[in-house]
Amino acid sequence: MCGIVGFTGVQQAAPILLEGLKKLEYRGYDSAGIAVMSDRSISVNKCKGRIARLCEKTGDGTDVKGTTGIGHTRWATHGAPTEENAHPHLSNDGRFAIVHNGIIENYLSLREELTADGYRFESETDTEVIVHLIEMYYRGDMRDALIRTTNRLSGSYALGVICTEEPGKIYAVREASPLIIGVGAGENYFASDVTALVSHTRNVIYLEDGEFAELSTDSIGVFDVLGHEINKKITRVMWDVQAAEKGGYEHFMLKEIIEQPAAVKATIAPRIRDGKVFFEELDMSYDDLRDIRKIVITACGSAYYAGCSGRYALERLCRIPVEIELASELRYNNPLIDEHTLLIVISQSGETADTIAAMRECKARGASTLAIVNVVGSTIAKLADHTIYTWAGPEIAVATTKGYTTQVAVLYMLSVYFSDLLGITEDEKPYVRALQELPRAIQQAIDMNPSVRPLAKKYHRSSALFFIGRNTDYAVALEGALKMKEISYLHAEAYAAGELKHGTIALIDEHQPVIALCCNPAIMEKTLSNIVEVKSRGAEVLALTFRNNHKILSVADDLLFIPDIDPVFSAVVEIVPLQLLAYYVAKENGCDIDKPKNLAKSVTVE
Ligand code: F6R
């Protein structure tokens, strides 16, 4: 999704803005631009396509004079990805430039009004109304103009603004779209994402909805909707620059797959003491849980599939009914949610618009909310009654890997923790030991599958891949198929293995390889019969199973393995060979693995 950067200091702004925009490339975009102020005029450079083109156009920024500016990567919503629609947008008098993330819902009526008042529109975007409103309301006081402008807007917006009448100043406004200030020495920054800031400073201020900021080289003022100055806390970001760089790997995705043992360990280990799981951040007691009649999990995409996997452990260990709903569906379902519901919200970015909307809907119905989030200080983390952070570190590849596995790991831990609080598990020690084993088991799943690369060569030309499995294996199949689709563009579908014979088996023939997940000994025989069914219709079968599963060895054509682990917690390990398979298939297909087409890392529009 769109990205914003802003800089004011004594150095030339454009190279810094371009470098910041490159750090945001991973979020997905289709055009980019910068606006830099010098000698009371603003120069704008924009282009369709990659930032590399903008760098070519501006000599890596060195051709653009000025030490104050804003930049943007756009992911088209209103209007095609063209140079005209790319941000920054200028006011008609050329005194103001703005960049915008989010959607202005009432832009059509504002556009009509502004057109009638004589303002000329150069783009099809919703954003352009904002810069004309600022021009209309500016009477020598930028803060006043921003307050008047934002009073007219409905929707979501993070804004970066510069004005030739206010040299050396950059303005940031936040409403339902993230914006973070980077506190430097003799220079200050803002960005929509902390990854654009960490190479300059790790001291940041998180803006809240309804707040705006005025930054100069040596001052930062943050104000509320009425213009009253607010004292804001400076937070130290724990991520370092290396964590957001490739570190010798060809792709972020591969690096992040390999980082999973460490990420899962960082998520689990600090929360285990004396053979028990503790969530100090939860502050929950038996009394809080006693009245919970059901748990509802909501999320989007892979985070939703993490919920599908975690649900089994929660129901099995806590004996509380668990429903799982796509966030984009839940809010329109008039959901049966009340104060006896615990809503678990899962989101790597903490900024997914559909998830936020579903969460707000459920909160309004009285649900207690618990968020599982990776990005510290994100909107979902702040909205929730309780927040558990997954300590995965920055995830840059668009396709989530360590984000997903750490989410599932937290759900596993929650199931042990709740079960203990409710007094259900007599002895949780074996579960806690199994949790502690997970980082090592993930490492083994990486090490024991050297065949994944040759298998990718074998299967990458297939027209489609079917992923099948039962129970927890089915939940992992869903995520495995999504990984395959989104980065390799190979059509992949996941089916509950028992459902094949109810329709889908009609598609199976010698041209449709089947990836069969068979990691749970208790239901292995059932999946085995599905493997035999598809084999007898000519399909080649690549089975993912536990070591020494001789029955599968004799039936499947190819094999991937996981080490022996407790099947209740196996999803975080099972997914790893499938992530690697998707990665190498995408590589064989020559795909842009870290930035798949049409996708964005953080989906901040509904
Ligand atoms: C797939 C993927 C997406 C996200 C989904 C939710 O690899 O990354 O499906 O899982 O967009 O994003 P978050 O977790 O940030 O809410």
Coordinates of C-alpha atoms and ligand atoms in Angstrom, one line a residue:
M1 CA 0.0 0.0 0.0
C2 CA 1.0 3.7 -0.3
G3 CA 4.0 4.9 1.7
I4 CA 4.9 8.4 3.0
V5 CA 8.3 9.9 3.9
G6 CA 9.1 13.5 5.0
F7 CA 12.4 15.2 5.8
T8 CA 13.6 18.5 7.1
G9 CA 17.3 19.2 7.9
V10 CA 20.4 20.8 6.4
Q11 CA 21.3 18.0 4.0
Q12 CA 19.9 17.7 0.5
A13 CA 16.4 16.3 0.9
A14 CA 15.8 14.4 -2.3
P15 CA 18.4 11.6 -1.9
I16 CA 17.1 11.0 1.6
L17 CA 13.5 10.9 0.5
L18 CA 14.3 8.5 -2.3
E19 CA 16.2 6.2 0.0
G20 CA 13.2 6.3 2.4
L21 CA 10.9 5.4 -0.4
K22 CA 13.1 2.5 -1.4
K23 CA 12.7 1.1 2.1
L24 CA 8.9 1.3 1.6
E25 CA 8.9 -0.5 -1.8
Y26 CA 8.1 -3.8 -0.1
R27 CA 4.7 -2.4 0.8
G28 CA 3.7 -2.6 -2.9
Y29 CA 3.2 0.5 -5.2
D30 CA 2.7 1.4 -8.8
S31 CA 4.0 5.0 -9.0
A32 CA 6.2 7.3 -6.9
G33 CA 7.0 11.0 -6.4
I34 CA 8.8 13.6 -4.3
A35 CA 8.3 17.3 -3.7
V36 CA 11.2 19.4 -2.5
M37 CA 11.1 23.0 -1.4
S38 CA 13.8 25.5 -2.1
D39 CA 13.9 29.3 -2.3
R40 CA 10.1 29.5 -1.7
S41 CA 9.2 27.2 -4.6
I42 CA 8.3 23.6 -4.8
S43 CA 9.7 21.2 -7.4
V44 CA 7.8 18.0 -8.0
N45 CA 9.2 14.8 -9.7
K46 CA 6.9 11.9 -10.2
C47 CA 6.8 8.7 -12.4
K48 CA 4.7 5.7 -13.0
G49 CA 6.4 2.4 -12.1
R50 CA 9.5 1.8 -10.0
I51 CA 11.5 4.2 -7.8
A52 CA 14.5 3.4 -9.9
R53 CA 13.0 5.5 -12.7
L54 CA 12.5 8.4 -10.3
C55 CA 16.2 8.0 -9.3
E56 CA 17.2 8.1 -13.0
K57 CA 15.1 11.1 -13.6
T58 CA 16.6 13.1 -10.7
G59 CA 20.3 11.8 -10.7
D60 CA 19.5 9.9 -7.5
G61 CA 18.0 13.0 -6.1
T62 CA 21.2 15.1 -6.4
D63 CA 19.7 17.3 -9.2
V64 CA 16.9 18.5 -6.9
K65 CA 17.8 21.4 -4.7
G66 CA 16.4 21.9 -1.3
T67 CA 16.6 20.5 2.2
T68 CA 12.9 20.1 3.0
G69 CA 10.6 17.7 1.3
I70 CA 8.0 14.9 1.2
G71 CA 7.8 11.7 -0.9
H72 CA 5.2 9.0 -1.7
T73 CA 4.8 5.6 -3.2
R74 CA 1.2 5.2 -4.5
W75 CA -0.9 2.0 -4.8
A76 CA -3.7 3.1 -7.0
T77 CA -7.2 3.3 -5.6
H78 CA -8.9 6.3 -7.2
G79 CA -7.6 6.7 -10.8
A80 CA -5.1 4.6 -12.8
P81 CA -1.4 4.3 -11.9
T82 CA -0.3 7.3 -14.0
E83 CA 2.2 10.2 -13.5
E84 CA -0.8 12.6 -13.1
N85 CA -2.3 10.6 -10.4
A86 CA 1.0 9.9 -8.6
H87 CA 1.6 12.0 -5.5
P88 CA 2.7 14.6 -4.4
H89 CA -0.2 16.9 -5.6
L90 CA 0.3 20.6 -5.9
S91 CA -2.2 23.4 -5.1
N92 CA -3.2 25.6 -8.0
D93 CA -1.1 28.4 -6.7
G94 CA 1.9 26.1 -6.3
R95 CA 2.4 27.0 -2.7
F96 CA 1.4 23.7 -1.2
A97 CA 2.3 20.1 -1.9
I98 CA 0.8 17.0 -0.2
V99 CA 1.1 13.3 -0.1
H100 CA -1.7 11.1 1.2
N101 CA -2.3 7.5 2.4
G102 CA -5.8 6.3 2.8
I103 CA -9.2 7.1 1.2
I104 CA -11.2 10.3 1.4
E105 CA -14.8 9.0 1.3
N106 CA -16.5 12.4 0.7
Y107 CA -14.1 13.5 -2.1
L108 CA -16.8 13.6 -4.8
S109 CA -18.9 16.2 -3.1
L110 CA -15.7 18.2 -2.1
R111 CA -14.5 18.0 -5.7
E112 CA -17.8 19.4 -7.0
E113 CA -17.7 22.2 -4.4
L114 CA -14.1 23.1 -5.1
T115 CA -14.6 23.0 -8.9
A116 CA -17.5 25.4 -8.5
D117 CA -15.2 27.7 -6.5
G118 CA -12.8 27.7 -9.4
Y119 CA -10.2 25.2 -8.3
R120 CA -8.6 23.2 -11.2
F121 CA -8.1 19.5 -10.8
E122 CA -5.1 17.8 -12.5
S123 CA -5.7 14.2 -11.4
E124 CA -8.5 11.7 -10.8
T125 CA -7.5 11.1 -7.2
D126 CA -9.4 11.6 -4.0
T127 CA -6.3 13.2 -2.6
E128 CA -6.3 16.3 -4.7
V129 CA -9.3 17.8 -2.9
I130 CA -7.1 18.0 0.3
V131 CA -4.5 20.3 -1.3
H132 CA -7.1 22.6 -2.7
L133 CA -8.9 22.8 0.7
I134 CA -5.6 23.7 2.3
E135 CA -5.0 26.5 -0.2
M136 CA -8.6 27.7 0.4
Y137 CA -8.2 27.8 4.2
Y138 CA -4.6 29.1 4.5
R139 CA -4.5 32.6 5.9
G140 CA -0.9 32.6 7.0
D141 CA -1.3 29.9 9.7
M142 CA -0.7 26.4 8.6
R143 CA -1.9 24.7 11.7
D144 CA -5.3 26.6 11.4
A145 CA -5.5 25.6 7.7
L146 CA -4.9 21.9 8.6
I147 CA -7.5 21.9 11.3
R148 CA -10.1 23.5 9.0
T149 CA -9.2 21.1 6.2
T150 CA -9.4 17.9 8.2
N151 CA -12.7 19.0 9.7
R152 CA -14.1 18.7 6.1
L153 CA -12.7 15.2 5.4
S154 CA -14.3 11.9 6.1
G155 CA -12.3 8.7 5.7
S156 CA -8.8 7.7 6.5
Y157 CA -5.7 9.8 5.9
A158 CA -2.1 10.1 6.8
L159 CA -0.9 13.3 5.2
G160 CA 2.5 14.9 4.6
V161 CA 2.4 18.6 3.7
I162 CA 4.8 21.3 2.7
C163 CA 4.1 25.0 2.1
T164 CA 6.4 27.7 0.5
E165 CA 5.3 30.2 3.2
E166 CA 6.7 28.0 5.9
P167 CA 10.3 27.3 4.8
G168 CA 12.1 24.4 6.6
K169 CA 8.8 22.9 7.9
I170 CA 7.0 19.7 7.2
Y171 CA 3.6 18.8 8.5
A172 CA 2.2 15.4 9.3
V173 CA -1.5 14.6 10.0
R174 CA -2.9 11.2 11.1
E175 CA -6.4 9.9 11.0
A176 CA -6.9 6.1 10.7
S177 CA -3.7 5.6 8.8
P178 CA -0.3 5.2 10.4
L179 CA 2.3 8.0 10.6
I180 CA 5.5 8.0 12.7
I181 CA 7.8 10.9 13.5
G182 CA 11.6 10.2 13.4
V183 CA 13.4 12.3 16.0
G184 CA 16.9 13.2 14.7
A185 CA 19.7 15.7 15.7
G186 CA 19.4 18.9 13.6
E187 CA 17.0 17.1 11.3
N188 CA 13.6 15.4 11.6
Y189 CA 11.6 12.9 9.6
F190 CA 8.2 11.3 9.3
A191 CA 7.2 8.1 7.6
S192 CA 4.2 5.8 7.3
D193 CA 6.4 2.9 8.4
V194 CA 9.3 2.6 10.8
T195 CA 11.5 0.8 8.3
A196 CA 12.0 4.1 6.4
L197 CA 13.3 5.7 9.6
V198 CA 15.6 3.2 11.3
S199 CA 18.7 4.0 9.1
H200 CA 18.5 7.6 10.4
T201 CA 17.1 7.3 13.9
R202 CA 15.6 4.8 16.3
N203 CA 13.9 7.5 18.4
V204 CA 10.3 7.8 17.2
I205 CA 7.0 9.4 18.2
Y206 CA 3.8 7.5 17.2
L207 CA 1.1 9.9 16.1
E208 CA -2.5 9.0 17.2
D209 CA -5.7 9.5 15.2
G210 CA -6.7 13.1 15.2
E211 CA -3.2 14.4 15.9
F212 CA -0.9 16.4 13.6
A213 CA 2.7 17.6 13.9
E214 CA 4.8 20.5 12.8
L215 CA 8.5 19.6 12.3
S216 CA 11.4 21.9 11.6
T217 CA 15.1 21.0 11.7
D218 CA 15.3 21.5 15.5
S219 CA 11.7 21.3 16.8
I220 CA 8.8 19.0 16.8
G221 CA 5.3 20.1 17.9
V222 CA 2.4 17.7 18.1
F223 CA -1.2 19.0 18.4
D224 CA -4.7 17.7 18.9
V225 CA -7.7 18.4 16.7
L226 CA -8.3 21.7 18.4
G227 CA -4.7 22.8 17.9
H228 CA -3.6 22.3 21.6
E229 CA 0.0 21.1 21.9
I230 CA 0.4 17.6 23.4
N231 CA 3.3 16.2 25.2
K232 CA 4.3 13.0 23.3
K233 CA 6.6 10.2 24.5
I234 CA 9.7 9.3 22.4
T235 CA 9.9 5.6 21.9
R236 CA 13.1 3.7 21.1
V237 CA 12.6 1.3 18.2
M238 CA 14.2 -2.1 18.9
W239 CA 14.7 -3.1 15.3
D240 CA 18.1 -2.2 13.9
V241 CA 19.1 -1.5 10.3
Q242 CA 20.4 -5.0 9.7
A243 CA 17.0 -6.5 10.7
A244 CA 15.4 -4.6 7.8
E245 CA 18.1 -5.6 5.2
K246 CA 18.7 -8.7 3.2
G247 CA 21.9 -9.8 5.0
G248 CA 23.4 -11.7 2.0
Y249 CA 20.2 -13.5 1.0
E250 CA 18.9 -13.1 -2.5
H251 CA 15.4 -12.3 -1.2
F252 CA 13.9 -11.0 2.0
M253 CA 11.4 -13.9 1.8
L254 CA 14.2 -16.5 2.0
K255 CA 15.9 -14.6 4.8
E256 CA 12.6 -14.4 6.7
I257 CA 12.0 -18.2 6.2
I258 CA 15.4 -18.9 7.6
E259 CA 14.9 -16.5 10.5
Q260 CA 11.8 -18.5 11.8
P261 CA 13.5 -20.6 14.4
A262 CA 14.9 -17.4 16.0
A263 CA 11.6 -15.5 15.6
V264 CA 9.5 -18.2 17.1
K265 CA 12.0 -18.6 19.9
A266 CA 12.0 -14.8 20.6
T267 CA 8.2 -15.0 20.7
I268 CA 8.0 -18.1 23.0
A269 CA 11.0 -18.2 25.3
P270 CA 10.5 -15.0 27.3
R271 CA 6.9 -16.1 28.1
I272 CA 7.9 -19.5 29.7
R273 CA 9.0 -19.6 33.3
D274 CA 9.2 -22.6 35.6
G275 CA 7.4 -24.9 33.2
K276 CA 4.5 -22.5 32.7
V277 CA 3.3 -20.0 30.1
F278 CA 3.0 -16.4 31.3
F279 CA 1.6 -13.5 29.5
E280 CA 2.5 -10.6 31.8
E281 CA 1.0 -8.2 29.2
L282 CA -2.4 -9.8 29.5
D283 CA -3.3 -9.2 33.1
M284 CA -6.1 -11.8 32.9
S285 CA -7.5 -13.9 35.6
Y286 CA -9.8 -16.9 36.0
D287 CA -12.6 -14.4 36.6
D288 CA -12.0 -12.7 33.3
L289 CA -12.2 -16.0 31.4
R290 CA -15.0 -17.6 33.4
D291 CA -17.7 -15.6 31.6
I292 CA -16.3 -16.1 28.1
R293 CA -18.8 -18.4 26.2
K294 CA -16.9 -18.4 23.0
I295 CA -13.8 -17.1 21.3
V296 CA -14.1 -15.5 17.9
I297 CA -10.9 -15.2 15.8
T298 CA -10.8 -12.6 13.0
A299 CA -8.1 -11.6 10.5
C300 CA -7.3 -11.5 6.8
G301 CA -5.2 -13.7 4.5
S302 CA -2.4 -15.6 6.1
A303 CA -3.3 -14.1 9.5
Y304 CA -6.7 -15.7 9.1
Y305 CA -5.1 -19.0 8.2
A306 CA -2.9 -18.7 11.4
G307 CA -6.2 -18.4 13.2
C308 CA -7.5 -21.6 11.4
S309 CA -4.4 -23.5 12.7
G310 CA -4.5 -22.1 16.2
R311 CA -8.2 -22.8 16.7
Y312 CA -7.6 -26.5 17.0
A313 CA -5.2 -26.1 19.9
L314 CA -7.5 -23.6 21.6
E315 CA -10.6 -25.8 21.4
R316 CA -8.7 -28.9 22.4
L317 CA -6.9 -27.5 25.4
C318 CA -9.4 -24.9 26.7
R319 CA -12.7 -26.6 25.7
I320 CA -14.1 -23.2 24.7
P321 CA -15.9 -23.0 21.3
V322 CA -13.9 -21.1 18.8
E323 CA -15.3 -19.5 15.6
I324 CA -13.1 -18.1 13.0
E325 CA -14.3 -15.4 10.6
L326 CA -12.7 -13.4 7.8
A327 CA -12.6 -9.8 9.0
S328 CA -13.9 -8.6 5.6
E329 CA -17.0 -10.7 6.2
L330 CA -17.5 -10.5 9.9
R331 CA -18.5 -6.9 10.1
Y332 CA -21.4 -7.4 7.6
N333 CA -22.8 -10.5 9.3
N334 CA -24.6 -8.7 12.1
P335 CA -22.4 -11.0 14.2
L336 CA -23.6 -12.8 17.3
I337 CA -21.0 -11.1 19.6
D338 CA -21.5 -9.7 23.0
E339 CA -19.7 -9.2 26.3
H340 CA -19.3 -12.9 26.7
T341 CA -17.2 -13.1 23.6
L342 CA -13.4 -12.9 23.5
L343 CA -12.4 -11.6 20.1
I344 CA -8.9 -12.5 19.1
V345 CA -7.6 -10.2 16.3
I346 CA -4.5 -11.3 14.4
S347 CA -2.5 -9.0 12.2
Q348 CA 1.2 -8.8 11.4
S349 CA 1.1 -5.1 10.4
G350 CA -1.6 -4.1 12.9
E351 CA -2.9 -1.8 10.2
T352 CA -5.2 -3.9 8.0
A353 CA -8.3 -1.9 7.3
D354 CA -10.8 -4.8 7.2
T355 CA -9.4 -6.2 10.5
I356 CA -9.6 -2.8 12.2
A357 CA -13.2 -2.4 11.0
A358 CA -14.3 -5.8 12.2
M359 CA -12.6 -5.2 15.5
R360 CA -14.4 -1.9 16.0
E361 CA -17.7 -3.6 15.1
C362 CA -17.1 -6.3 17.7
K363 CA -15.9 -3.8 20.4
A364 CA -19.1 -1.9 19.9
R365 CA -21.1 -5.1 20.6
G366 CA -19.2 -5.5 23.9
A367 CA -16.6 -8.1 23.1
S368 CA -13.4 -8.1 25.0
T369 CA -10.5 -7.8 22.4
L370 CA -7.1 -9.4 22.4
A371 CA -4.7 -8.6 19.5
I372 CA -1.8 -10.6 18.3
V373 CA 0.3 -8.1 16.4
N374 CA 3.9 -7.7 15.2
V375 CA 4.3 -4.0 14.6
V376 CA 4.6 -2.2 17.9
G377 CA 2.4 0.8 18.4
S378 CA 0.2 -0.1 15.4
T379 CA -3.5 0.8 15.3
I380 CA -4.8 -2.7 16.2
A381 CA -2.3 -3.0 19.0
K382 CA -3.6 0.3 20.4
L383 CA -7.3 -0.4 19.9
A384 CA -7.2 -3.8 21.7
D385 CA -8.0 -4.3 25.3
H386 CA -5.0 -6.7 25.5
T387 CA -2.1 -6.9 23.1
I388 CA 0.4 -9.7 22.6
Y389 CA 3.3 -8.8 20.4
T390 CA 4.9 -11.5 18.2
W391 CA 8.6 -10.7 18.3
A392 CA 9.2 -11.6 14.7
G393 CA 11.1 -8.4 13.9
P394 CA 10.5 -6.5 10.7
E395 CA 8.9 -8.5 7.9
I396 CA 9.7 -7.0 4.5
A397 CA 8.7 -9.6 1.9
V398 CA 5.1 -9.1 1.0
A399 CA 4.3 -12.7 1.5
T400 CA 4.3 -13.4 5.2
T401 CA 6.4 -16.2 6.7
K402 CA 7.8 -15.5 10.1
G403 CA 4.8 -13.3 10.8
Y404 CA 2.5 -16.3 10.3
T405 CA 4.5 -18.8 12.3
T406 CA 4.9 -16.4 15.3
Q407 CA 1.1 -15.8 15.2
V408 CA 0.4 -19.5 15.3
A409 CA 3.0 -19.9 18.1
V410 CA 1.2 -17.2 20.2
L411 CA -2.1 -19.0 19.7
Y412 CA -0.5 -22.2 20.9
M413 CA 0.8 -20.5 24.0
L414 CA -2.6 -18.9 24.6
S415 CA -4.2 -22.3 24.5
V416 CA -1.8 -23.6 27.2
Y417 CA -2.2 -20.4 29.2
F418 CA -6.0 -20.2 29.2
S419 CA -6.2 -23.9 29.9
D420 CA -4.1 -23.4 33.0
L421 CA -6.1 -20.3 34.1
L422 CA -9.3 -22.3 33.7
G423 CA -7.9 -25.3 35.6
I424 CA -8.5 -27.6 32.7
T425 CA -5.1 -29.1 32.0
E426 CA -3.9 -31.2 34.9
D427 CA -0.4 -31.2 33.8
E428 CA 0.7 -28.6 31.2
K429 CA 4.3 -29.5 31.4
P430 CA 4.3 -31.8 28.3
Y431 CA 2.7 -29.0 26.3
V432 CA 5.2 -26.4 27.5
R433 CA 8.0 -28.7 26.6
A434 CA 6.5 -29.2 23.1
L435 CA 6.3 -25.4 22.8
Q436 CA 10.0 -25.0 23.7
E437 CA 10.9 -27.6 21.1
L438 CA 9.3 -25.7 18.3
P439 CA 12.2 -23.5 17.3
R440 CA 14.5 -26.5 17.0
A441 CA 11.8 -28.5 15.1
I442 CA 11.5 -25.5 12.6
Q443 CA 15.2 -25.5 12.1
Q444 CA 15.1 -29.3 11.4
A445 CA 12.3 -28.8 8.9
I446 CA 14.6 -26.4 7.1
D447 CA 17.6 -28.7 7.2
M448 CA 16.0 -32.0 6.4
N449 CA 14.5 -31.0 3.1
P450 CA 17.3 -30.4 0.6
S451 CA 15.1 -32.0 -2.0
V452 CA 12.8 -29.0 -2.1
R453 CA 14.8 -27.2 -4.8
P454 CA 14.8 -30.2 -7.3
L455 CA 11.1 -30.7 -6.5
A456 CA 10.4 -27.1 -7.4
K457 CA 12.1 -27.7 -10.7
K458 CA 9.9 -30.7 -11.2
Y459 CA 6.6 -29.1 -10.3
H460 CA 7.0 -25.4 -11.3
R461 CA 5.4 -25.9 -14.8
S462 CA 2.2 -27.5 -13.5
S463 CA -0.9 -25.7 -14.5
A464 CA -2.3 -26.1 -11.0
L465 CA -1.4 -27.7 -7.7
F466 CA -3.9 -29.1 -5.2
F467 CA -3.1 -29.1 -1.5
I468 CA -5.0 -31.6 0.6
G469 CA -5.1 -32.4 4.3
R470 CA -7.4 -33.1 7.2
N471 CA -7.9 -31.2 10.4
T472 CA -4.7 -29.2 11.3
D473 CA -3.1 -30.4 8.1
Y474 CA -6.0 -28.8 6.2
A475 CA -5.4 -25.5 8.0
V476 CA -1.7 -25.6 6.9
A477 CA -2.8 -26.6 3.3
L478 CA -4.7 -23.4 3.1
E479 CA -1.7 -21.3 4.0
G480 CA 0.6 -23.5 1.8
A481 CA -1.7 -22.9 -1.3
L482 CA -1.9 -19.2 -0.6
K483 CA 1.9 -18.9 -0.4
M484 CA 2.2 -20.8 -3.7
K485 CA -0.3 -18.6 -5.5
E486 CA 0.8 -15.2 -4.4
I487 CA 4.5 -15.5 -5.1
S488 CA 4.8 -18.0 -8.0
Y489 CA 1.5 -17.1 -9.7
L490 CA 0.8 -20.9 -10.1
H491 CA -2.8 -21.7 -9.5
A492 CA -3.1 -23.6 -6.2
E493 CA -6.1 -24.6 -4.2
A494 CA -6.4 -26.2 -0.8
Y495 CA -9.1 -28.8 0.0
A496 CA -10.1 -30.7 3.1
A497 CA -9.0 -34.2 1.9
G498 CA -12.3 -35.7 2.8
E499 CA -14.1 -33.2 0.5
L500 CA -12.4 -34.3 -2.6
K501 CA -14.9 -37.0 -3.4
H502 CA -17.7 -34.5 -3.1
G503 CA -16.8 -32.7 -6.3
T504 CA -13.2 -31.6 -6.7
I505 CA -11.9 -35.0 -7.6
A506 CA -13.4 -34.4 -11.0
L507 CA -10.5 -32.1 -11.7
I508 CA -7.8 -34.7 -10.8
D509 CA -5.9 -36.3 -13.6
E510 CA -2.2 -36.9 -14.6
H511 CA -1.7 -33.2 -15.2
Q512 CA -2.7 -32.1 -11.7
P513 CA -0.1 -32.8 -9.0
V514 CA -1.4 -33.1 -5.5
I515 CA 0.5 -32.0 -2.4
A516 CA -0.8 -34.1 0.4
L517 CA -0.2 -33.1 4.0
C518 CA -0.1 -36.1 6.3
C519 CA 1.5 -35.0 9.5
N520 CA -1.0 -36.2 12.1
P521 CA -0.6 -40.0 12.9
A522 CA -4.1 -40.1 14.4
I523 CA -5.7 -39.4 11.0
M524 CA -2.9 -40.6 8.7
E525 CA -4.8 -43.6 7.4
K526 CA -7.7 -41.5 6.2
T527 CA -5.5 -39.1 4.3
L528 CA -3.6 -42.1 2.9
S529 CA -6.8 -43.3 1.3
N530 CA -7.3 -39.9 -0.3
I531 CA -3.8 -40.1 -1.6
V532 CA -4.6 -43.5 -3.1
E533 CA -7.8 -42.0 -4.7
V534 CA -5.9 -39.3 -6.5
K535 CA -3.0 -41.6 -7.5
S536 CA -5.5 -44.0 -9.1
R537 CA -6.7 -41.0 -11.2
G538 CA -3.2 -40.5 -12.4
A539 CA -2.0 -37.6 -10.2
E540 CA 1.5 -37.3 -9.0
V541 CA 1.7 -36.9 -5.2
L542 CA 4.2 -34.9 -3.2
A543 CA 3.5 -35.8 0.4
L544 CA 4.6 -33.8 3.4
T545 CA 4.8 -36.1 6.4
F546 CA 6.7 -37.0 9.6
R547 CA 10.0 -39.0 9.4
N548 CA 9.8 -42.7 8.9
N549 CA 6.2 -42.7 7.8
H550 CA 6.7 -45.9 5.9
K551 CA 3.1 -46.2 4.7
I552 CA 3.3 -42.9 2.8
L553 CA 6.8 -43.6 1.6
S554 CA 5.5 -46.5 -0.4
V555 CA 2.6 -44.6 -2.0
A556 CA 3.8 -41.0 -2.7
D557 CA 6.0 -40.1 -5.7
D558 CA 7.9 -37.4 -3.8
L559 CA 8.4 -36.5 -0.2
L560 CA 9.0 -33.6 2.1
F561 CA 9.5 -34.1 5.8
I562 CA 8.9 -32.7 9.2
P563 CA 10.5 -33.9 12.4
D564 CA 8.5 -35.8 15.0
I565 CA 6.5 -33.3 17.1
D566 CA 3.2 -33.1 19.0
P567 CA 0.5 -32.8 16.2
V568 CA -1.4 -30.3 18.3
F569 CA 1.4 -27.8 17.6
S570 CA 2.6 -29.0 14.3
A571 CA 1.4 -26.2 12.0
V572 CA 4.4 -23.9 12.6
V573 CA 6.7 -26.7 11.5
E574 CA 4.6 -28.1 8.7
I575 CA 4.3 -24.8 6.9
V576 CA 8.1 -24.3 6.6
P577 CA 8.8 -26.9 3.7
L578 CA 5.8 -25.5 1.9
Q579 CA 7.1 -21.9 2.2
L580 CA 10.4 -23.1 0.8
L581 CA 8.6 -25.0 -2.0
A582 CA 6.6 -21.9 -2.9
Y583 CA 9.8 -19.8 -2.8
Y584 CA 11.8 -22.1 -5.2
V585 CA 8.8 -22.6 -7.6
A586 CA 8.6 -18.7 -7.7
K587 CA 12.3 -18.6 -8.4
E588 CA 12.0 -21.1 -11.2
N589 CA 9.2 -19.1 -12.7
G590 CA 11.3 -15.9 -12.5
C591 CA 8.9 -14.0 -10.3
D592 CA 9.5 -10.9 -8.3
I593 CA 9.4 -12.9 -5.1
D594 CA 9.5 -10.1 -2.5
K595 CA 7.1 -7.8 -4.4
P596 CA 4.5 -10.0 -6.1
K597 CA 2.4 -8.2 -8.7
N598 CA -0.8 -6.5 -7.5
L599 CA -0.1 -7.2 -3.8
A600 CA 0.7 -4.8 -1.0
K601 CA 2.3 -5.6 2.4
S602 CA 0.0 -3.6 4.5
V603 CA -3.6 -3.4 3.2
T604 CA -4.8 -0.2 4.7
V605 CA -8.0 0.2 2.5
E606 CA -11.1 -1.9 2.8
Ligands
F6R1 C1 0.0 -13.3 2.6 C2 -0.1 -12.1 3.4 C3 -1.5 -11.5 3.6 C4 -1.6 -11.0 5.0 C5 -3.0 -10.2 5.1 C6 -3.2 -9.7 6.5 O1 1.3 -13.8 2.6 O2 0.8 -11.6 3.9 O3 -2.5 -12.5 3.3 O4 -1.6 -12.0 5.9 O5 -3.0 -9.2 4.2 O6 -2.1 -8.8 6.9 P1 -1.9 -8.4 8.4 O7 -1.4 -9.7 9.1 O8 -0.8 -7.4 8.3 O9 -3.2 -8.0 9.0

